[in-house]
CSV table of C-alpha atoms and ligand atoms in Angstrom, one decimal:
chain,number,residue,atom,x,y,z
A,1,UNK,CA,-1.6,12.1,20.3
A,2,UNK,CA,0.6,10.9,17.2
A,3,UNK,CA,2.6,12.9,15.0
A,4,UNK,CA,2.1,12.2,11.5
A,5,UNK,CA,5.4,11.4,9.8
A,6,UNK,CA,5.0,11.4,6.2
A,7,UNK,CA,6.4,12.5,2.8
A,8,UNK,CA,4.0,15.9,2.6
A,9,UNK,CA,4.0,17.6,-1.0
A,10,UNK,CA,2.9,20.7,-2.2
A,11,UNK,CA,3.2,20.2,-5.6
A,12,UNK,CA,2.6,17.2,-7.9
A,13,UNK,CA,5.1,15.9,-10.6
A,14,UNK,CA,3.5,14.1,-13.7
A,15,UNK,CA,4.5,10.4,-13.8
A,16,UNK,CA,3.5,7.8,-16.5
A,17,UNK,CA,4.5,4.0,-16.1
A,18,UNK,CA,5.7,3.3,-19.7
A,19,UNK,CA,7.2,-0.1,-18.7
A,20,UNK,CA,6.6,-2.4,-15.7
A,21,UNK,CA,8.2,-5.9,-15.5
A,22,UNK,CA,8.2,-8.6,-12.6
A,23,UNK,CA,11.7,-8.3,-10.7
A,24,UNK,CA,11.5,-11.2,-8.2
A,25,UNK,CA,9.8,-12.6,-5.5
A,26,UNK,CA,11.5,-12.7,-1.7
A,27,UNK,CA,10.4,-13.6,2.2
A,28,UNK,CA,13.4,-11.8,3.1
A,29,UNK,CA,15.2,-8.6,2.6
A,30,UNK,CA,18.4,-10.2,1.8
A,31,UNK,CA,16.7,-12.0,-1.0
A,32,UNK,CA,15.5,-8.5,-2.7
A,33,UNK,CA,16.5,-8.4,-6.5
A,34,UNK,CA,19.8,-7.1,-6.4
A,35,UNK,CA,19.5,-3.7,-8.0
A,36,UNK,CA,19.0,-1.1,-5.3
A,37,UNK,CA,16.5,1.5,-6.3
A,38,UNK,CA,13.7,3.7,-4.6
A,39,UNK,CA,10.5,1.2,-3.6
A,40,UNK,CA,7.0,2.1,-2.7
A,41,UNK,CA,5.3,-0.8,-1.5
A,42,UNK,CA,1.3,-2.1,-0.6
A,43,UNK,CA,0.3,-3.2,1.9
A,44,UNK,CA,-3.3,-4.0,3.8
A,45,UNK,CA,-5.7,-6.6,5.1
A,46,UNK,CA,-5.5,-9.6,2.8
A,47,UNK,CA,-8.1,-9.6,0.0
A,48,UNK,CA,-8.2,-5.7,0.0
A,49,UNK,CA,-7.2,-5.1,-3.4
A,50,UNK,CA,-3.2,-4.9,-3.1
A,51,UNK,CA,-2.6,-7.1,-6.4
A,52,UNK,CA,-5.4,-5.3,-8.3
A,53,UNK,CA,-4.1,-1.9,-7.6
A,54,UNK,CA,-0.7,-2.4,-8.4
A,55,UNK,CA,-2.0,-4.0,-12.1
A,56,UNK,CA,-4.1,-1.1,-12.5
A,57,UNK,CA,-1.5,1.3,-11.6
A,58,UNK,CA,0.8,-0.5,-14.4
A,59,UNK,CA,-2.0,-0.7,-16.9
A,60,UNK,CA,-1.3,-4.8,-17.1
A,61,UNK,CA,-4.1,-7.5,-16.0
A,62,UNK,CA,-1.8,-10.3,-15.0
A,63,UNK,CA,1.4,-8.2,-13.7
A,64,UNK,CA,0.7,-9.3,-9.9
A,65,UNK,CA,-1.5,-12.4,-9.1
A,66,UNK,CA,-4.8,-11.5,-8.2
A,67,UNK,CA,-7.5,-13.2,-6.2
A,68,UNK,CA,-11.0,-13.7,-4.7
A,69,UNK,CA,-9.6,-15.9,-2.1
A,70,UNK,CA,-7.9,-14.0,0.6
A,71,UNK,CA,-4.0,-14.7,1.3
A,72,UNK,CA,-3.2,-15.2,-2.4
A,73,UNK,CA,0.2,-12.9,-2.1
A,74,UNK,CA,2.3,-14.9,0.5
A,75,UNK,CA,5.7,-13.5,-0.8
A,76,UNK,CA,7.2,-10.1,-1.5
A,77,UNK,CA,6.8,-9.4,-5.4
A,78,UNK,CA,9.0,-6.5,-6.9
A,79,UNK,CA,8.0,-4.7,-10.0
A,80,UNK,CA,10.6,-2.7,-11.4
A,81,UNK,CA,9.1,0.1,-13.4
A,82,UNK,CA,10.4,2.2,-15.9
A,83,UNK,CA,13.7,0.8,-15.1
A,84,UNK,CA,13.8,2.9,-12.1
A,85,UNK,CA,12.1,2.3,-9.2
A,86,UNK,CA,9.8,-0.7,-7.7
A,87,UNK,CA,6.3,-1.0,-7.2
A,88,UNK,CA,6.4,-3.8,-4.1
A,89,UNK,CA,3.6,-6.1,-3.5
A,90,UNK,CA,3.3,-7.1,0.4
A,91,UNK,CA,1.5,-10.3,1.8
A,92,UNK,CA,-1.9,-9.2,3.4
A,93,UNK,CA,-1.9,-8.9,6.9
A,94,UNK,CA,-5.0,-10.1,9.2
A,95,UNK,CA,-6.6,-12.9,7.5
A,96,UNK,CA,-8.2,-14.9,10.3
A,97,UNK,CA,-8.5,-18.1,8.4
A,98,UNK,CA,-5.4,-19.3,8.2
A,99,UNK,CA,-3.8,-21.8,10.2
A,100,UNK,CA,-1.6,-20.1,12.9
A,101,UNK,CA,1.7,-20.8,11.8
A,102,UNK,CA,1.1,-19.2,8.4
A,103,UNK,CA,-0.3,-16.1,9.6
A,104,UNK,CA,3.0,-16.0,11.9
A,105,UNK,CA,5.3,-16.8,9.3
A,106,UNK,CA,3.8,-13.6,6.9
A,107,UNK,CA,3.9,-11.5,9.9
A,108,UNK,CA,7.2,-12.2,10.1
A,109,UNK,CA,7.9,-11.6,6.6
A,110,UNK,CA,6.0,-8.4,6.7
A,111,UNK,CA,8.1,-7.1,9.6
A,112,UNK,CA,11.4,-7.8,8.1
A,113,UNK,CA,10.2,-6.1,5.0
A,114,UNK,CA,9.5,-2.9,6.9
A,115,UNK,CA,12.3,-2.9,9.4
A,116,UNK,CA,15.3,-3.8,6.8
A,117,UNK,CA,14.2,-2.0,4.0
A,118,UNK,CA,16.2,1.0,3.5
A,119,UNK,CA,15.3,1.4,0.0
A,120,UNK,CA,11.6,1.9,0.5
A,121,UNK,CA,10.4,5.7,0.8
A,122,UNK,CA,7.0,5.2,1.1
A,123,UNK,CA,4.2,2.4,2.2
A,124,UNK,CA,0.9,2.7,1.0
A,125,UNK,CA,-1.7,1.4,3.4
A,126,UNK,CA,-4.9,0.0,1.6
A,127,UNK,CA,-8.3,0.2,3.3
A,128,UNK,CA,-11.4,-1.2,1.7
A,129,UNK,CA,-13.7,2.1,1.4
A,130,UNK,CA,-17.1,-0.3,2.2
A,131,UNK,CA,-16.4,-0.7,5.7
A,132,UNK,CA,-15.1,1.5,8.7
A,133,UNK,CA,-11.3,1.2,9.7
A,134,UNK,CA,-10.5,-1.7,12.0
A,135,UNK,CA,-8.8,-2.4,15.1
A,136,UNK,CA,-6.4,-4.4,13.0
A,137,UNK,CA,-5.9,-1.5,10.7
A,138,UNK,CA,-5.6,1.1,13.3
A,139,UNK,CA,-3.3,-0.9,15.1
A,140,UNK,CA,-1.0,-1.6,12.2
A,141,UNK,CA,-1.2,2.2,11.5
A,142,UNK,CA,-0.1,3.0,15.0
A,143,UNK,CA,2.8,0.8,14.7
A,144,UNK,CA,3.9,2.5,11.8
A,145,UNK,CA,3.7,5.7,13.7
A,146,UNK,CA,6.0,4.3,16.7
A,147,UNK,CA,8.5,2.9,13.8
A,148,UNK,CA,8.5,6.2,12.1
A,149,UNK,CA,7.8,4.8,9.0
A,150,UNK,CA,6.2,7.2,6.2
A,151,UNK,CA,3.1,6.2,4.5
A,152,UNK,CA,-0.1,7.3,2.8
A,153,UNK,CA,-3.5,5.5,2.8
A,154,UNK,CA,-5.3,4.3,-0.5
A,155,UNK,CA,-9.1,3.5,-0.1
A,156,UNK,CA,-10.0,0.6,-2.2
A,157,UNK,CA,-12.9,-0.6,-4.3
A,158,UNK,CA,-14.3,2.7,-4.8
A,159,UNK,CA,-16.7,1.4,-7.6
A,160,UNK,CA,-18.8,-0.3,-5.1
A,161,UNK,CA,-19.9,2.7,-3.6
A,162,UNK,CA,-21.7,5.6,-4.8
A,163,UNK,CA,-19.9,9.1,-5.2
A,164,UNK,CA,-22.1,10.3,-1.8
A,165,UNK,CA,-21.5,6.9,0.5
A,166,UNK,CA,-17.7,6.7,-0.5
A,167,UNK,CA,-17.5,10.6,0.4
A,168,UNK,CA,-19.4,10.2,3.7
A,169,UNK,CA,-17.7,6.5,4.5
A,170,UNK,CA,-14.1,8.4,3.9
A,171,UNK,CA,-15.3,11.5,6.2
A,172,UNK,CA,-15.8,8.9,8.9
A,173,UNK,CA,-12.6,7.3,8.6
A,174,UNK,CA,-10.7,10.3,8.9
A,175,UNK,CA,-12.5,11.2,11.9
A,176,UNK,CA,-11.5,8.0,13.5
A,177,UNK,CA,-7.8,8.5,12.3
A,178,UNK,CA,-8.0,12.0,14.0
A,179,UNK,CA,-8.3,10.5,17.2
A,180,UNK,CA,-5.1,8.7,17.0
A,181,UNK,CA,-3.0,11.0,14.6
A,182,UNK,CA,-2.5,15.2,15.2
A,183,UNK,CA,-2.1,15.5,11.2
A,184,UNK,CA,-3.9,13.5,8.6
A,185,UNK,CA,-2.0,11.3,6.7
A,186,UNK,CA,-2.4,11.6,2.7
A,187,UNK,CA,-5.3,9.7,1.4
A,188,UNK,CA,-6.4,8.5,-1.9
A,189,UNK,CA,-10.0,7.4,-3.5
A,190,UNK,CA,-9.4,4.3,-5.9
A,191,UNK,CA,-10.6,1.7,-7.7
A,192,UNK,CA,-9.1,-0.9,-9.5
A,193,UNK,CA,-12.0,-1.5,-11.9
A,194,UNK,CA,-12.7,2.1,-13.0
A,195,UNK,CA,-9.1,3.2,-12.8
A,196,UNK,CA,-10.0,5.7,-10.3
A,197,UNK,CA,-7.5,7.5,-8.6
A,198,UNK,CA,-4.7,6.5,-11.0
A,199,UNK,CA,-3.3,9.7,-12.6
A,200,UNK,CA,-3.3,11.4,-8.4
A,201,UNK,CA,-1.5,7.9,-7.5
A,202,UNK,CA,0.9,7.9,-10.1
A,203,UNK,CA,1.5,11.8,-9.7
A,204,UNK,CA,2.2,11.4,-5.9
A,205,UNK,CA,4.6,8.8,-6.5
A,206,UNK,CA,6.5,11.0,-9.0
A,207,UNK,CA,6.5,13.9,-6.7
A,208,UNK,CA,8.0,11.8,-3.7
A,209,UNK,CA,10.4,10.1,-6.3
A,210,UNK,CA,11.5,13.9,-7.2
A,211,UNK,CA,11.7,14.8,-3.8
A,212,UNK,CA,14.2,12.1,-3.1
A,213,UNK,CA,16.6,12.5,-5.4
B,1,LIG,P1,-4.2,-11.1,-1.1
B,1,LIG,O1,-2.9,-11.0,-2.1
B,1,LIG,O2,-4.6,-12.2,-0.7
B,1,LIG,O3,-3.3,-10.5,0.5
B,1,LIG,O4,-5.2,-10.0,-1.7
B,1,LIG,P2,-4.8,-8.4,-2.4
B,1,LIG,O5,-5.3,-7.3,-1.8
B,1,LIG,O6,-4.0,-8.5,-3.4
B,1,LIG,O7,-6.4,-8.7,-3.2
B,1,LIG,P3,-6.7,-8.9,-5.1
B,1,LIG,O8,-6.0,-7.8,-5.4
B,1,LIG,O9,-6.2,-9.9,-5.1
B,1,LIG,O10,-8.1,-8.7,-5.0
B,1,LIG,C1,-9.0,-9.4,-4.3
B,1,LIG,C2,-10.3,-9.5,-4.7
B,1,LIG,O11,-10.8,-8.3,-4.7
B,1,LIG,C3,-10.5,-9.5,-6.3
B,1,LIG,O12,-11.6,-10.6,-6.5
B,1,LIG,C4,-10.5,-8.3,-6.9
B,1,LIG,O13,-11.0,-9.1,-8.2
B,1,LIG,C5,-11.2,-7.8,-6.3
B,1,LIG,N1,-10.7,-6.1,-6.0
B,1,LIG,C6,-9.6,-5.7,-6.1
B,1,LIG,N2,-9.9,-4.6,-6.3
B,1,LIG,C7,-11.0,-4.2,-6.7
B,1,LIG,C8,-12.0,-3.3,-7.2
B,1,LIG,O14,-11.2,-1.7,-7.3
B,1,LIG,N3,-13.3,-3.2,-7.6
B,1,LIG,C9,-13.7,-4.3,-7.2
B,1,LIG,N4,-15.0,-4.2,-7.4
B,1,LIG,N5,-13.4,-5.5,-7.0
B,1,LIG,C10,-11.7,-5.3,-6.5
B,2,LIG,MG1,-2.4,-10.0,-3.6
């Protein structure tokens, strides 16, 4: 049974984003923006809604590029928020239709970021709320556990299910997680279309930031 390794917080600080700007793209940690500040990164299967969620949190439509074609984000994109921390848009994993070589190179970009980013204080793993957590996601989460990388889960595209169906699916996912994890990670319900989860996710970031200062 895995021990959940995350930053568990008992109270939420308020967090408001007043400014968010693109701060650069990279494929290796050595090319990250030179200003070293705390980073909150977003990862998940291709097309799960990472870039859309970053835009929703920042209240901007076109900060991170989104697309209905999976595999849009191939680089690591840093966005500087309130001049004091970064949101990081990572490429998606597990997109079956990409050529092997390209998939391997994206895997390498993700691995390098996760292994070598001392500034990353929390990784948000996004899961589409319409489906059961798949093997690819579960394997990825288990690997995070093995490497002691702190993470929280965000269920995306909440607007595509009614509230009851959504709650039932999240319950099912939590049951699946508890087969591997002794303690459940922090989970958020979200929709980039309706803004569901915005305040909770931002306040969680605010709280984590206040704990690491
Ligand atoms: P890659 O960069 O390709 O890995 O994808 P991504 O995870 O960044 O996904 P992206 O934000 O580009 O969104 C993929 C598709 O899902 C787009 O067509 C979005 O409009 C749509 N989408 C994202 N979030 C939501 C959501 O909350 N609700 C709905 N209805 N659609 C969403
Ligand atoms: Mg993207």
